Tab-separated table of N, CA and C in Angstrom:
chain	number	residue	atom	x	y	z
A	28	MET	N	0.615	-1.253	-0.193
A	28	MET	CA	0.138	-0.042	-0.037
A	28	MET	C	0.968	1.064	0.062
A	29	LYS	N	0.752	1.916	-0.857
A	29	LYS	CA	1.092	3.266	-0.914
A	29	LYS	C	0.480	4.384	0.319
A	30	THR	N	1.448	5.338	0.832
A	30	THR	CA	1.075	5.939	1.626
A	30	THR	C	2.203	7.570	1.674
A	31	THR	N	1.453	8.829	2.194
A	31	THR	CA	2.545	9.813	2.066
A	31	THR	C	2.534	10.047	3.844
A	32	ILE	N	3.953	10.074	4.101
A	32	ILE	CA	4.157	10.741	5.756
A	32	ILE	C	5.278	12.145	5.523
A	33	GLU	N	4.849	13.033	6.490
A	33	GLU	CA	5.686	13.987	6.740
A	33	GLU	C	6.844	13.830	7.771
A	34	ILE	N	7.912	13.736	7.441
A	34	ILE	CA	9.114	13.580	8.474
A	34	ILE	C	10.440	14.615	8.455
A	35	SER	N	10.884	14.885	9.143
A	35	SER	CA	11.631	15.768	8.968
A	35	SER	C	13.345	15.469	8.087
A	36	ASP	N	13.393	16.670	7.437
A	36	ASP	CA	14.694	16.390	6.405
A	36	ASP	C	15.801	15.472	7.093
A	37	THR	N	16.144	15.960	8.631
A	37	THR	CA	17.315	15.503	8.904
A	37	THR	C	17.096	13.723	9.259
A	38	LEU	N	15.794	13.690	9.680
A	38	LEU	CA	15.618	12.129	9.911
A	38	LEU	C	15.303	11.480	8.532
A	39	LEU	N	15.178	11.994	7.538
A	39	LEU	CA	15.149	11.083	6.185
A	39	LEU	C	16.183	10.891	5.306
A	40	GLU	N	17.209	12.151	5.890
A	40	GLU	CA	18.746	11.719	5.454
A	40	GLU	C	19.529	10.836	6.278
A	41	ALA	N	19.461	10.800	7.445
A	41	ALA	CA	19.713	9.677	8.477
A	41	ALA	C	19.472	8.130	7.947
A	42	ALA	N	18.055	8.099	7.673
A	42	ALA	CA	17.463	6.882	7.154
A	42	ALA	C	18.054	6.709	5.955
A	43	ARG	N	18.398	7.388	4.839
A	43	ARG	CA	18.753	7.293	4.053
A	43	ARG	C	20.210	6.661	4.029
A	44	LYS	N	21.092	7.591	4.802
A	44	LYS	CA	22.524	6.773	5.071
A	44	LYS	C	22.388	5.567	5.690
A	45	VAL	N	21.635	5.056	6.452
A	45	VAL	CA	21.433	3.670	7.156
A	45	VAL	C	21.295	2.632	6.062
A	46	SER	N	20.255	3.232	5.146
A	46	SER	CA	19.711	2.341	4.214
A	46	SER	C	20.674	2.309	2.841
A	47	ARG	N	21.619	2.937	2.799
A	47	ARG	CA	22.731	2.678	1.852
A	47	ARG	C	23.790	1.990	2.859
A	48	ARG	N	24.135	2.193	3.728
A	48	ARG	CA	24.974	1.279	4.631
A	48	ARG	C	24.656	-0.212	4.653
A	49	GLU	N	23.484	-0.184	5.035
A	49	GLU	CA	23.201	-1.885	5.221
A	49	GLU	C	22.191	-2.432	3.681
A	50	LYS	N	22.178	-1.636	2.789
A	50	LYS	CA	21.969	-1.967	1.284
A	50	LYS	C	20.706	-2.427	1.494
A	51	THR	N	19.782	-1.835	1.963
A	51	THR	CA	18.144	-2.056	1.994
A	51	THR	C	17.392	-0.686	1.633
A	52	THR	N	16.270	-0.569	1.880
A	52	THR	CA	15.433	0.361	1.467
A	52	THR	C	14.999	1.534	2.572
A	53	VAL	N	14.916	2.403	2.426
A	53	VAL	CA	14.146	3.409	3.720
A	53	VAL	C	12.856	2.915	3.899
A	54	ARG	N	12.092	2.325	2.978
A	54	ARG	CA	10.618	1.676	3.113
A	54	ARG	C	11.047	0.587	4.433
A	55	SER	N	11.886	-0.215	3.846
A	55	SER	CA	12.230	-1.383	4.975
A	55	SER	C	12.668	-0.848	6.369
A	56	LEU	N	13.274	0.145	6.176
A	56	LEU	CA	13.419	0.670	7.796
A	56	LEU	C	12.247	1.246	8.756
A	57	VAL	N	11.516	2.275	7.664
A	57	VAL	CA	10.269	2.442	8.392
A	57	VAL	C	9.234	1.090	8.686
A	58	GLU	N	9.170	0.108	8.088
A	58	GLU	CA	8.567	-0.920	8.260
A	58	GLU	C	8.753	-1.535	9.880
A	59	GLU	N	10.446	-1.640	9.689
A	59	GLU	CA	10.996	-2.327	10.979
A	59	GLU	C	10.636	-1.448	12.104
A	60	GLY	N	11.062	0.017	12.133
A	60	GLY	CA	10.617	0.968	13.099
A	60	GLY	C	9.147	0.527	13.506
A	61	LEU	N	8.462	0.840	12.450
A	61	LEU	CA	6.936	0.799	12.932
A	61	LEU	C	6.176	-0.685	13.598
A	62	ARG	N	6.922	-1.796	12.989
A	62	ARG	CA	6.855	-3.218	13.712
A	62	ARG	C	7.462	-2.983	15.311
A	63	LYS	N	8.385	-2.404	15.416
A	63	LYS	CA	9.084	-2.522	16.870
A	63	LYS	C	7.995	-1.596	17.812
A	64	VAL	N	8.227	-0.864	17.251
A	64	VAL	CA	7.037	0.647	18.369
A	64	VAL	C	5.654	0.038	18.454
A	65	ILE	N	4.692	-0.796	17.322
A	65	ILE	CA	3.753	-1.359	17.447
A	65	ILE	C	3.857	-2.732	18.492
A	66	ALA	N	5.123	-3.687	18.237
A	66	ALA	CA	4.790	-4.520	19.342
A	66	ALA	C	5.294	-4.138	20.722
A	67	GLU	N	6.061	-3.076	21.283
A	67	GLU	CA	6.467	-2.680	22.090
A	67	GLU	C	5.341	-1.986	22.936
A	68	ARG	N	4.370	-1.185	22.033
A	68	ARG	CA	3.210	-0.851	22.682
A	68	ARG	C	1.791	-1.575	23.071
A	69	GLU	N	2.139	-2.867	22.135
A	69	GLU	CA	1.066	-3.630	22.428
A	69	GLU	C	1.494	-4.566	23.398
A	70	GLY	N	2.693	-4.551	23.683
A	70	GLY	CA	2.926	-5.235	25.025
A	70	GLY	C	3.480	-6.879	24.819
A	71	SER	N	3.678	-7.020	23.464
A	71	SER	CA	4.108	-8.408	22.751
A	71	SER	C	5.324	-8.630	23.072
A	72	ARG	N	6.199	-8.440	24.112
A	72	ARG	CA	7.501	-8.806	24.363
A	72	ARG	C	6.968	-9.999	25.281
A	73	ASN	N	7.668	-11.168	25.287
A	73	ASN	CA	7.479	-12.114	26.018
A	73	ASN	C	8.330	-11.905	27.550
A	74	PHE	N	7.230	-11.783	28.430
A	74	PHE	CA	7.903	-11.578	29.747
A	74	PHE	C	8.912	-12.989	30.289
A	75	ARG	N	10.309	-12.625	30.701
A	75	ARG	CA	10.783	-14.085	31.338
A	75	ARG	C	11.112	-13.687	32.759
A	76	LEU	N	10.684	-14.396	33.566
A	76	LEU	CA	10.980	-14.227	34.874
A	76	LEU	C	12.413	-14.946	35.183
A	77	ARG	N	13.034	-14.112	36.091
A	77	ARG	CA	14.307	-14.102	36.106
A	77	ARG	C	14.911	-15.509	37.167
A	78	LYS	N	15.757	-16.366	36.885
A	78	LYS	CA	15.939	-17.289	37.691
A	78	LYS	C	15.953	-17.220	38.749
A	79	ALA	N	15.461	-17.465	39.881
A	79	ALA	CA	15.827	-17.233	41.369
A	79	ALA	C	15.290	-18.530	42.004
A	80	THR	N	16.464	-19.754	41.787
A	80	THR	CA	16.722	-20.726	42.618
A	80	THR	C	17.847	-20.473	43.299
A	81	PHE	N	18.041	-21.588	44.378
A	81	PHE	CA	19.096	-21.669	45.388
A	81	PHE	C	19.234	-23.000	45.814
A	82	LYS	N	20.623	-23.004	46.507
A	82	LYS	CA	20.708	-24.893	46.777
A	82	LYS	C	20.049	-24.579	48.372
A	83	GLY	N	20.019	-25.883	48.474
A	83	GLY	CA	19.079	-26.640	49.731
A	83	GLY	C	18.515	-27.950	49.576
A	84	ASN	N	18.233	-28.262	50.777
A	84	ASN	CA	17.827	-29.712	50.661
A	84	ASN	C	16.294	-29.954	50.551
A	85	GLY	N	15.506	-28.586	49.895
A	85	GLY	CA	14.024	-29.199	50.097
A	85	GLY	C	13.354	-28.392	51.143
A	86	LEU	N	12.110	-28.926	51.501
A	86	LEU	CA	11.565	-28.296	52.579
A	86	LEU	C	11.616	-28.798	53.858
A	87	GLN	N	11.420	-28.226	54.887
A	87	GLN	CA	12.098	-28.785	56.278
A	87	GLN	C	10.937	-29.729	56.637
A	88	SER	N	11.439	-30.450	57.320
A	88	SER	CA	10.293	-31.384	57.951
A	88	SER	C	9.124	-30.885	58.431
A	89	GLN	N	9.215	-30.127	59.263
A	89	GLN	CA	8.214	-29.263	59.839
A	89	GLN	C	6.869	-28.539	58.985
A	90	VAL	N	7.540	-28.095	57.744
A	90	VAL	CA	6.493	-27.619	56.760
A	90	VAL	C	6.201	-28.672	55.684
A	91	THR	N	6.368	-29.663	55.620
A	91	THR	CA	6.102	-31.107	54.953
A	91	THR	C	4.914	-31.249	55.257
A	92	GLY	N	3.790	-31.137	54.404
A	92	GLY	CA	2.327	-31.236	54.455
A	92	GLY	C	1.478	-30.129	55.219
A	93	ALA	N	2.161	-29.164	55.811
A	93	ALA	CA	1.815	-28.329	56.317
A	93	ALA	C	0.564	-27.355	55.739
A	94	ALA	N	-0.505	-27.014	56.325
A	94	ALA	CA	-1.362	-25.681	55.464
A	94	ALA	C	-0.978	-24.481	55.721
A	95	TRP	N	-1.088	-23.477	54.642
A	95	TRP	CA	-0.442	-22.417	54.316
A	95	TRP	C	-0.539	-21.477	55.526
A	96	ASP	N	-1.526	-21.481	56.545
A	96	ASP	CA	-1.576	-20.956	57.470
A	96	ASP	C	-0.296	-20.870	58.415
A	97	GLN	N	-0.029	-22.271	58.211
A	97	GLN	CA	0.791	-22.965	59.234
A	97	GLN	C	2.388	-22.395	58.953
A	98	ILE	N	2.515	-22.651	57.568
A	98	ILE	CA	3.594	-22.191	57.294
A	98	ILE	C	4.061	-20.259	57.328
A	99	ARG	N	2.833	-19.965	56.933
A	99	ARG	CA	3.047	-18.226	57.062
A	99	ARG	C	3.241	-17.951	58.801
A	100	GLY	N	2.503	-18.667	59.521
A	100	GLY	CA	3.200	-18.469	60.998
A	100	GLY	C	4.501	-19.109	61.028
A	101	LEU	N	4.926	-20.114	60.800
A	101	LEU	CA	6.479	-20.258	60.754
A	101	LEU	C	7.399	-19.014	60.569
A	102	ILE	N	6.985	-18.673	59.161
A	102	ILE	CA	7.839	-17.586	58.236
A	102	ILE	C	7.805	-16.230	59.442
A	103	TYR	N	6.607	-15.762	59.590
A	103	TYR	CA	6.564	-14.649	60.776
A	103	TYR	C	6.912	-14.817	62.363
A	104	GLU	N	7.371	-16.346	62.689
A	104	GLU	CA	7.521	-16.475	63.817
A	104	GLU	C	8.454	-15.316	64.333
A	105	GLY	N	8.489	-14.499	65.271
A	105	GLY	CA	9.219	-13.858	66.123
A	105	GLY	C	9.442	-12.304	65.477
A	106	HIS	N	8.627	-12.198	64.177
A	106	HIS	CA	8.803	-10.786	63.438
A	106	HIS	C	7.247	-9.890	64.062
A	107	GLY	N	7.209	-9.891	64.921
A	107	GLY	CA	5.986	-8.918	65.000
A	107	GLY	C	4.630	-9.508	65.559
A	108	ALA	N	3.439	-8.847	65.415
A	108	ALA	CA	2.548	-9.186	65.995
A	108	ALA	C	1.888	-10.680	65.435
């Protein structure tokens, strides 16, 4: 599809330099840029949870099979109300 856009002369010249250097077209640079901006704004980036593992021997015997309220009680034991 053809369309017309107005951009600054300096931006167009910079795009032309990049397109010559990379042996591509200004059109493909514009398309690439638009795709990146749209993907970023739509939140299409995949979220990656950082690795947060640690060495240990698994659950302590007192929490194996315990209910959450018991585990929470052990966590906060001696730390306030």
